[in-house]
Amino acid sequence: MEKSTWTTKVGLAQMLKGGVIMDVVTPEQAQIAEEAGAVAVMALERVPADIRREGGVARMSDPELILRIKEAVTIPVMAKVRIGHFVEAQILEAIGIDYIDESEVLTPADDRFHIDKHQFKVPFVCGARDLGEALRRIGEGAAMIRSKGEAGTGNIVEAVRHLRDILDSIRRLQALPREELMTAAKELGAPYDLVCEVAETGRLPVVLFCAGGVATPADAALVMQLGAEGIFVGSGIFKSENPRARARAIVEAVTHYRNPQILAEVSRGLGEPMRGLELEAIPAGQRLAPRGW
Amino acid sequence: MEARIGVLALQGDFQEHLASLARLGIAGREVKLPDDLVDLDGLILPGGESTTIGRLIHRFGLREPILEFARAGRPIWGTCAGMIVLAREVDPETRARTQHLLGLLDVVVRRNAFGPQIESFETELEIPAVGSEPVRAVFIRAPVVAELGPAVEPLARLPDGTVVAVRQDNLIGTAFHPELTGDDRFHAWFCRLARASIACALPERARRPAQ
């Protein structure tokens, strides 16, 4: 019997496919998420929209809060650590968290290096804006990738940009002859063996979710049609007028993302979505997506 | 005639099941709505999150059509979350506050029976029904079968005796994921069951034109 193999790490992400992972800040929100059909919850102290508004250093959440959320639900519980903060990751592994998000939403702890995720038994998900970044994270041991988007904005444009960028680069690699792949790897800043694998299979070696800006069932279906295998919703649910109804509707939209009749039905009467931010309104220094190296 | 197999495609690793079927030369069908079940000979309920899949079965009116599918003697196989959804009962300690079950398989399952994700594991299992060579079994936050009804036969056990695969006539449940290993013997066996069910099916099914 072998525990925590690469197959079991990637496998949990495969089980989450076609599903919605929801940010929650209390055990009550976690229960609302579970009842709405979330496949997992992300336990944290503040959703990205509040982190953005309040500023300051954003760190791993108090393990006490994470454990209370874990006790409130039966679905997998994820939690975030700062980029490069391997001790926060050790703590989350020690309390039996199911997946760790090494996340640009928190203030980075290391401005050059990410965590060596192969050293951990618990699997990691990491954000990426492009294929090179995704493959660097997988090279470090990430067992799941999410396109970053711009968290806490309720604006889907960056999520679409990053998802398209990753998928376009994969399609381009598939068209290259073998002798051009080393230069492609150099230009992407990605490990050569992973570049060859992607060129051959036409997909990332791990599951690809979309994050950062989903606020409506239509947003969710948009990124699914573009090629995401599931979605993270941060502020989009619990910053809306009717979180219960919106959570359910987004879950249903991810299942029936190619069925406009059902999308129309689930989108009706959900109340106000989260307010949302224009990207131009965010000063360059306060953007979250560029964090990560 | 080749068996027509559907994979419930509400959430979870249904693509992996479809890929296994494709390697066997079978074009599986995604089942998202009741109409998708028409003319199928077998149905696979994939791995995923049982609370999510159960809720979506309920929400999109699939419960009664799937029960009818089983009553017609057509095989259904649930892997991991799929086995939970098939079960009669989830033990109270591991049950979600709202847990929609089909109640077809006369077992009590214990969800997430091994602990958090770091306890997920791979091992080899002897499953004579599938073949003489051991089967590589991947357990991910996996359930186990805690109690078996009289009509339920254990198909596989862990070394400590825990039941991790069961059969009750044409209903199969596995706590692990044959769809993740590239070993398609389990799928081939399920397709044989589905084919066999065509032969002994109700008259109206037997009369349908061959494709």
PDB file of N, CA and C in Angstrom, chain A residues 69-130:
ATOM      1  N   ILE A  69     -14.164  24.936  10.111  1.00  0.00           N
ATOM      2  CA  ILE A  69     -14.809  24.754   8.802  1.00  0.00           C
ATOM      3  C   ILE A  69     -14.739  23.287   8.387  1.00  0.00           C
ATOM      4  N   LYS A  70     -13.598  22.641   8.635  1.00  0.00           N
ATOM      5  CA  LYS A  70     -13.425  21.225   8.292  1.00  0.00           C
ATOM      6  C   LYS A  70     -14.459  20.367   9.025  1.00  0.00           C
ATOM      7  N   GLU A  71     -14.725  20.707  10.289  1.00  0.00           N
ATOM      8  CA  GLU A  71     -15.699  19.924  11.058  1.00  0.00           C
ATOM      9  C   GLU A  71     -17.131  20.143  10.592  1.00  0.00           C
ATOM     10  N   ALA A  72     -17.382  21.275   9.924  1.00  0.00           N
ATOM     11  CA  ALA A  72     -18.755  21.619   9.554  1.00  0.00           C
ATOM     12  C   ALA A  72     -19.229  20.917   8.284  1.00  0.00           C
ATOM     13  N   VAL A  73     -18.280  20.376   7.493  1.00  0.00           N
ATOM     14  CA  VAL A  73     -18.666  19.772   6.204  1.00  0.00           C
ATOM     15  C   VAL A  73     -18.013  18.411   6.010  1.00  0.00           C
ATOM     16  N   THR A  74     -18.545  17.668   5.014  1.00  0.00           N
ATOM     17  CA  THR A  74     -17.988  16.347   4.695  1.00  0.00           C
ATOM     18  C   THR A  74     -17.201  16.373   3.392  1.00  0.00           C
ATOM     19  N   ILE A  75     -17.265  17.472   2.644  1.00  0.00           N
ATOM     20  CA  ILE A  75     -16.555  17.575   1.364  1.00  0.00           C
ATOM     21  C   ILE A  75     -15.105  18.017   1.625  1.00  0.00           C
ATOM     22  N   PRO A  76     -14.221  17.873   0.624  1.00  0.00           N
ATOM     23  CA  PRO A  76     -12.818  18.256   0.835  1.00  0.00           C
ATOM     24  C   PRO A  76     -12.675  19.730   1.214  1.00  0.00           C
ATOM     25  N   VAL A  77     -11.675  19.999   2.049  1.00  0.00           N
ATOM     26  CA  VAL A  77     -11.397  21.371   2.480  1.00  0.00           C
ATOM     27  C   VAL A  77      -9.994  21.745   2.024  1.00  0.00           C
ATOM     28  N   MET A  78      -9.916  22.880   1.338  1.00  0.00           N
ATOM     29  CA  MET A  78      -8.637  23.425   0.891  1.00  0.00           C
ATOM     30  C   MET A  78      -8.320  24.662   1.727  1.00  0.00           C
ATOM     31  N   ALA A  79      -7.055  25.060   1.752  1.00  0.00           N
ATOM     32  CA  ALA A  79      -6.692  26.315   2.406  1.00  0.00           C
ATOM     33  C   ALA A  79      -5.468  26.890   1.714  1.00  0.00           C
ATOM     34  N   LYS A  80      -5.274  28.200   1.891  1.00  0.00           N
ATOM     35  CA  LYS A  80      -4.222  28.907   1.159  1.00  0.00           C
ATOM     36  C   LYS A  80      -2.987  29.136   2.015  1.00  0.00           C
ATOM     37  N   VAL A  81      -1.830  29.051   1.374  1.00  0.00           N
ATOM     38  CA  VAL A  81      -0.585  29.508   1.989  1.00  0.00           C
ATOM     39  C   VAL A  81       0.030  30.569   1.082  1.00  0.00           C
ATOM     40  N   ARG A  82       0.928  31.386   1.692  1.00  0.00           N
ATOM     41  CA  ARG A  82       1.620  32.394   0.903  1.00  0.00           C
ATOM     42  C   ARG A  82       2.624  31.734  -0.041  1.00  0.00           C
ATOM     43  N   ILE A  83       2.843  32.337  -1.189  1.00  0.00           N
ATOM     44  CA  ILE A  83       3.844  31.823  -2.130  1.00  0.00           C
ATOM     45  C   ILE A  83       5.184  31.697  -1.402  1.00  0.00           C
ATOM     46  N   GLY A  84       5.759  30.502  -1.468  1.00  0.00           N
ATOM     47  CA  GLY A  84       7.076  30.259  -0.879  1.00  0.00           C
ATOM     48  C   GLY A  84       7.065  29.961   0.609  1.00  0.00           C
ATOM     49  N   HIS A  85       5.911  30.047   1.261  1.00  0.00           N
ATOM     50  CA  HIS A  85       5.889  29.862   2.725  1.00  0.00           C
ATOM     51  C   HIS A  85       5.668  28.390   3.059  1.00  0.00           C
ATOM     52  N   PHE A  86       6.779  27.622   3.031  1.00  0.00           N
ATOM     53  CA  PHE A  86       6.651  26.171   3.201  1.00  0.00           C
ATOM     54  C   PHE A  86       6.277  25.793   4.625  1.00  0.00           C
ATOM     55  N   VAL A  87       6.501  26.687   5.588  1.00  0.00           N
ATOM     56  CA  VAL A  87       6.111  26.334   6.961  1.00  0.00           C
ATOM     57  C   VAL A  87       4.589  26.446   7.128  1.00  0.00           C
ATOM     58  N   GLU A  88       3.984  27.452   6.521  1.00  0.00           N
ATOM     59  CA  GLU A  88       2.512  27.479   6.526  1.00  0.00           C
ATOM     60  C   GLU A  88       1.967  26.181   5.914  1.00  0.00           C
ATOM     61  N   ALA A  89       2.631  25.703   4.863  1.00  0.00           N
ATOM     62  CA  ALA A  89       2.186  24.456   4.220  1.00  0.00           C
ATOM     63  C   ALA A  89       2.370  23.264   5.157  1.00  0.00           C
ATOM     64  N   GLN A  90       3.479  23.247   5.902  1.00  0.00           N
ATOM     65  CA  GLN A  90       3.691  22.155   6.873  1.00  0.00           C
ATOM     66  C   GLN A  90       2.581  22.146   7.914  1.00  0.00           C
ATOM     67  N   ILE A  91       2.169  23.332   8.336  1.00  0.00           N
ATOM     68  CA  ILE A  91       1.102  23.434   9.347  1.00  0.00           C
ATOM     69  C   ILE A  91      -0.220  22.913   8.779  1.00  0.00           C
ATOM     70  N   LEU A  92      -0.527  23.312   7.558  1.00  0.00           N
ATOM     71  CA  LEU A  92      -1.789  22.839   6.962  1.00  0.00           C
ATOM     72  C   LEU A  92      -1.770  21.329   6.732  1.00  0.00           C
ATOM     73  N   GLU A  93      -0.609  20.799   6.354  1.00  0.00           N
ATOM     74  CA  GLU A  93      -0.521  19.340   6.196  1.00  0.00           C
ATOM     75  C   GLU A  93      -0.744  18.660   7.552  1.00  0.00           C
ATOM     76  N   ALA A  94      -0.187  19.266   8.615  1.00  0.00           N
ATOM     77  CA  ALA A  94      -0.296  18.665   9.956  1.00  0.00           C
ATOM     78  C   ALA A  94      -1.744  18.636  10.448  1.00  0.00           C
ATOM     79  N   ILE A  95      -2.563  19.587  10.025  1.00  0.00           N
ATOM     80  CA  ILE A  95      -3.959  19.565  10.500  1.00  0.00           C
ATOM     81  C   ILE A  95      -4.876  18.808   9.527  1.00  0.00           C
ATOM     82  N   GLY A  96      -4.290  18.163   8.531  1.00  0.00           N
ATOM     83  CA  GLY A  96      -5.075  17.251   7.682  1.00  0.00           C
ATOM     84  C   GLY A  96      -5.934  17.946   6.656  1.00  0.00           C
ATOM     85  N   ILE A  97      -5.436  19.073   6.134  1.00  0.00           N
ATOM     86  CA  ILE A  97      -6.164  19.742   5.063  1.00  0.00           C
ATOM     87  C   ILE A  97      -6.056  18.875   3.791  1.00  0.00           C
ATOM     88  N   ASP A  98      -7.056  18.927   2.917  1.00  0.00           N
ATOM     89  CA  ASP A  98      -7.074  18.010   1.770  1.00  0.00           C
ATOM     90  C   ASP A  98      -6.270  18.521   0.571  1.00  0.00           C
ATOM     91  N   TYR A  99      -6.188  19.841   0.396  1.00  0.00           N
ATOM     92  CA  TYR A  99      -5.458  20.424  -0.743  1.00  0.00           C
ATOM     93  C   TYR A  99      -4.950  21.783  -0.302  1.00  0.00           C
ATOM     94  N   ILE A 100      -3.731  22.132  -0.692  1.00  0.00           N
ATOM     95  CA  ILE A 100      -3.181  23.449  -0.358  1.00  0.00           C
ATOM     96  C   ILE A 100      -3.110  24.294  -1.620  1.00  0.00           C
ATOM     97  N   ASP A 101      -3.569  25.534  -1.516  1.00  0.00           N
ATOM     98  CA  ASP A 101      -3.454  26.497  -2.605  1.00  0.00           C
ATOM     99  C   ASP A 101      -2.300  27.438  -2.269  1.00  0.00           C
ATOM    100  N   GLU A 102      -1.203  27.320  -3.031  1.00  0.00           N
ATOM    101  CA  GLU A 102      -0.095  28.269  -2.863  1.00  0.00           C
ATOM    102  C   GLU A 102      -0.476  29.487  -3.689  1.00  0.00           C
ATOM    103  N   SER A 103      -0.979  30.525  -2.997  1.00  0.00           N
ATOM    104  CA  SER A 103      -1.822  31.490  -3.692  1.00  0.00           C
ATOM    105  C   SER A 103      -1.291  32.910  -3.715  1.00  0.00           C
ATOM    106  N   GLU A 104      -1.403  33.518  -4.908  1.00  0.00           N
ATOM    107  CA  GLU A 104      -1.048  34.924  -5.092  1.00  0.00           C
ATOM    108  C   GLU A 104      -2.029  35.873  -4.409  1.00  0.00           C
ATOM    109  N   VAL A 105      -3.152  35.337  -3.934  1.00  0.00           N
ATOM    110  CA  VAL A 105      -4.125  36.181  -3.233  1.00  0.00           C
ATOM    111  C   VAL A 105      -3.549  36.622  -1.878  1.00  0.00           C
ATOM    112  N   LEU A 106      -2.704  35.768  -1.290  1.00  0.00           N
ATOM    113  CA  LEU A 106      -2.019  36.150  -0.054  1.00  0.00           C
ATOM    114  C   LEU A 106      -0.717  36.874  -0.413  1.00  0.00           C
ATOM    115  N   THR A 107      -0.166  37.602   0.543  1.00  0.00           N
ATOM    116  CA  THR A 107       1.064  38.350   0.298  1.00  0.00           C
ATOM    117  C   THR A 107       2.238  37.377   0.195  1.00  0.00           C
ATOM    118  N   PRO A 108       2.998  37.409  -0.892  1.00  0.00           N
ATOM    119  CA  PRO A 108       4.086  36.418  -1.027  1.00  0.00           C
ATOM    120  C   PRO A 108       5.086  36.490   0.130  1.00  0.00           C
ATOM    121  N   ALA A 109       5.576  35.282   0.530  1.00  0.00           N
ATOM    122  CA  ALA A 109       6.588  35.215   1.579  1.00  0.00           C
ATOM    123  C   ALA A 109       7.977  35.148   0.980  1.00  0.00           C
ATOM    124  N   ASP A 110       8.065  34.823  -0.302  1.00  0.00           N
ATOM    125  CA  ASP A 110       9.358  34.674  -0.967  1.00  0.00           C
ATOM    126  C   ASP A 110       9.216  35.299  -2.346  1.00  0.00           C
ATOM    127  N   ASP A 111      10.078  36.256  -2.660  1.00  0.00           N
ATOM    128  CA  ASP A 111       9.899  36.960  -3.929  1.00  0.00           C
ATOM    129  C   ASP A 111      10.669  36.314  -5.077  1.00  0.00           C
ATOM    130  N   ARG A 112      11.260  35.108  -4.826  1.00  0.00           N
ATOM    131  CA  ARG A 112      11.976  34.429  -5.915  1.00  0.00           C
ATOM    132  C   ARG A 112      11.563  32.975  -6.085  1.00  0.00           C
ATOM    133  N   PHE A 113      11.209  32.309  -4.986  1.00  0.00           N
ATOM    134  CA  PHE A 113      11.018  30.860  -5.067  1.00  0.00           C
ATOM    135  C   PHE A 113       9.654  30.428  -4.542  1.00  0.00           C
ATOM    136  N   HIS A 114       9.097  29.457  -5.223  1.00  0.00           N
ATOM    137  CA  HIS A 114       7.875  28.808  -4.740  1.00  0.00           C
ATOM    138  C   HIS A 114       8.251  27.616  -3.852  1.00  0.00           C
ATOM    139  N   ILE A 115       7.250  27.022  -3.240  1.00  0.00           N
ATOM    140  CA  ILE A 115       7.464  25.860  -2.375  1.00  0.00           C
ATOM    141  C   ILE A 115       7.860  24.642  -3.218  1.00  0.00           C
ATOM    142  N   ASP A 116       8.789  23.824  -2.694  1.00  0.00           N
ATOM    143  CA  ASP A 116       9.101  22.532  -3.313  1.00  0.00           C
ATOM    144  C   ASP A 116       7.989  21.566  -2.906  1.00  0.00           C
ATOM    145  N   LYS A 117       6.992  21.499  -3.776  1.00  0.00           N
ATOM    146  CA  LYS A 117       5.751  20.797  -3.403  1.00  0.00           C
ATOM    147  C   LYS A 117       5.887  19.274  -3.443  1.00  0.00           C
ATOM    148  N   HIS A 118       6.969  18.785  -4.086  1.00  0.00           N
ATOM    149  CA  HIS A 118       7.208  17.328  -4.087  1.00  0.00           C
ATOM    150  C   HIS A 118       7.502  16.821  -2.673  1.00  0.00           C
ATOM    151  N   GLN A 119       7.953  17.716  -1.792  1.00  0.00           N
ATOM    152  CA  GLN A 119       8.322  17.279  -0.437  1.00  0.00           C
ATOM    153  C   GLN A 119       7.114  16.991   0.442  1.00  0.00           C
ATOM    154  N   PHE A 120       5.928  17.305  -0.035  1.00  0.00           N
ATOM    155  CA  PHE A 120       4.729  17.189   0.793  1.00  0.00           C
ATOM    156  C   PHE A 120       3.880  15.986   0.391  1.00  0.00           C
ATOM    157  N   LYS A 121       3.168  15.446   1.401  1.00  0.00           N
ATOM    158  CA  LYS A 121       2.207  14.379   1.118  1.00  0.00           C
ATOM    159  C   LYS A 121       0.894  14.980   0.620  1.00  0.00           C
ATOM    160  N   VAL A 122       0.546  16.160   1.125  1.00  0.00           N
ATOM    161  CA  VAL A 122      -0.691  16.822   0.718  1.00  0.00           C
ATOM    162  C   VAL A 122      -0.493  17.419  -0.686  1.00  0.00           C
ATOM    163  N   PRO A 123      -1.500  17.311  -1.545  1.00  0.00           N
ATOM    164  CA  PRO A 123      -1.352  17.891  -2.888  1.00  0.00           C
ATOM    165  C   PRO A 123      -1.544  19.413  -2.890  1.00  0.00           C
ATOM    166  N   PHE A 124      -0.977  20.050  -3.921  1.00  0.00           N
ATOM    167  CA  PHE A 124      -1.041  21.512  -4.070  1.00  0.00           C
ATOM    168  C   PHE A 124      -1.737  21.888  -5.375  1.00  0.00           C
ATOM    169  N   VAL A 125      -2.466  22.997  -5.318  1.00  0.00           N
ATOM    170  CA  VAL A 125      -2.938  23.676  -6.517  1.00  0.00           C
ATOM    171  C   VAL A 125      -2.225  25.025  -6.571  1.00  0.00           C
ATOM    172  N   CYS A 126      -1.837  25.456  -7.788  1.00  0.00           N
ATOM    173  CA  CYS A 126      -1.177  26.751  -7.946  1.00  0.00           C
ATOM    174  C   CYS A 126      -1.828  27.511  -9.100  1.00  0.00           C
ATOM    175  N   GLY A 127      -1.709  28.826  -9.045  1.00  0.00           N
ATOM    176  CA  GLY A 127      -2.247  29.666 -10.100  1.00  0.00           C
ATOM    177  C   GLY A 127      -1.244  29.840 -11.231  1.00  0.00           C
ATOM    178  N   ALA A 128      -1.764  30.144 -12.428  1.00  0.00           N
ATOM    179  CA  ALA A 128      -0.888  30.417 -13.572  1.00  0.00           C
ATOM    180  C   ALA A 128      -1.585  31.373 -14.523  1.00  0.00           C
ATOM    181  N   ARG A 129      -0.775  32.261 -15.123  1.00  0.00           N
ATOM    182  CA  ARG A 129      -1.315  33.181 -16.138  1.00  0.00           C
ATOM    183  C   ARG A 129      -1.063  32.664 -17.534  1.00  0.00           C
ATOM    184  N   ASP A 130      -0.050  31.812 -17.654  1.00  0.00           N
ATOM    185  CA  ASP A 130       0.304  31.305 -18.982  1.00  0.00           C
ATOM    186  C   ASP A 130       0.874  29.902 -18.836  1.00  0.00           C
TER     187      ASP A 130
END
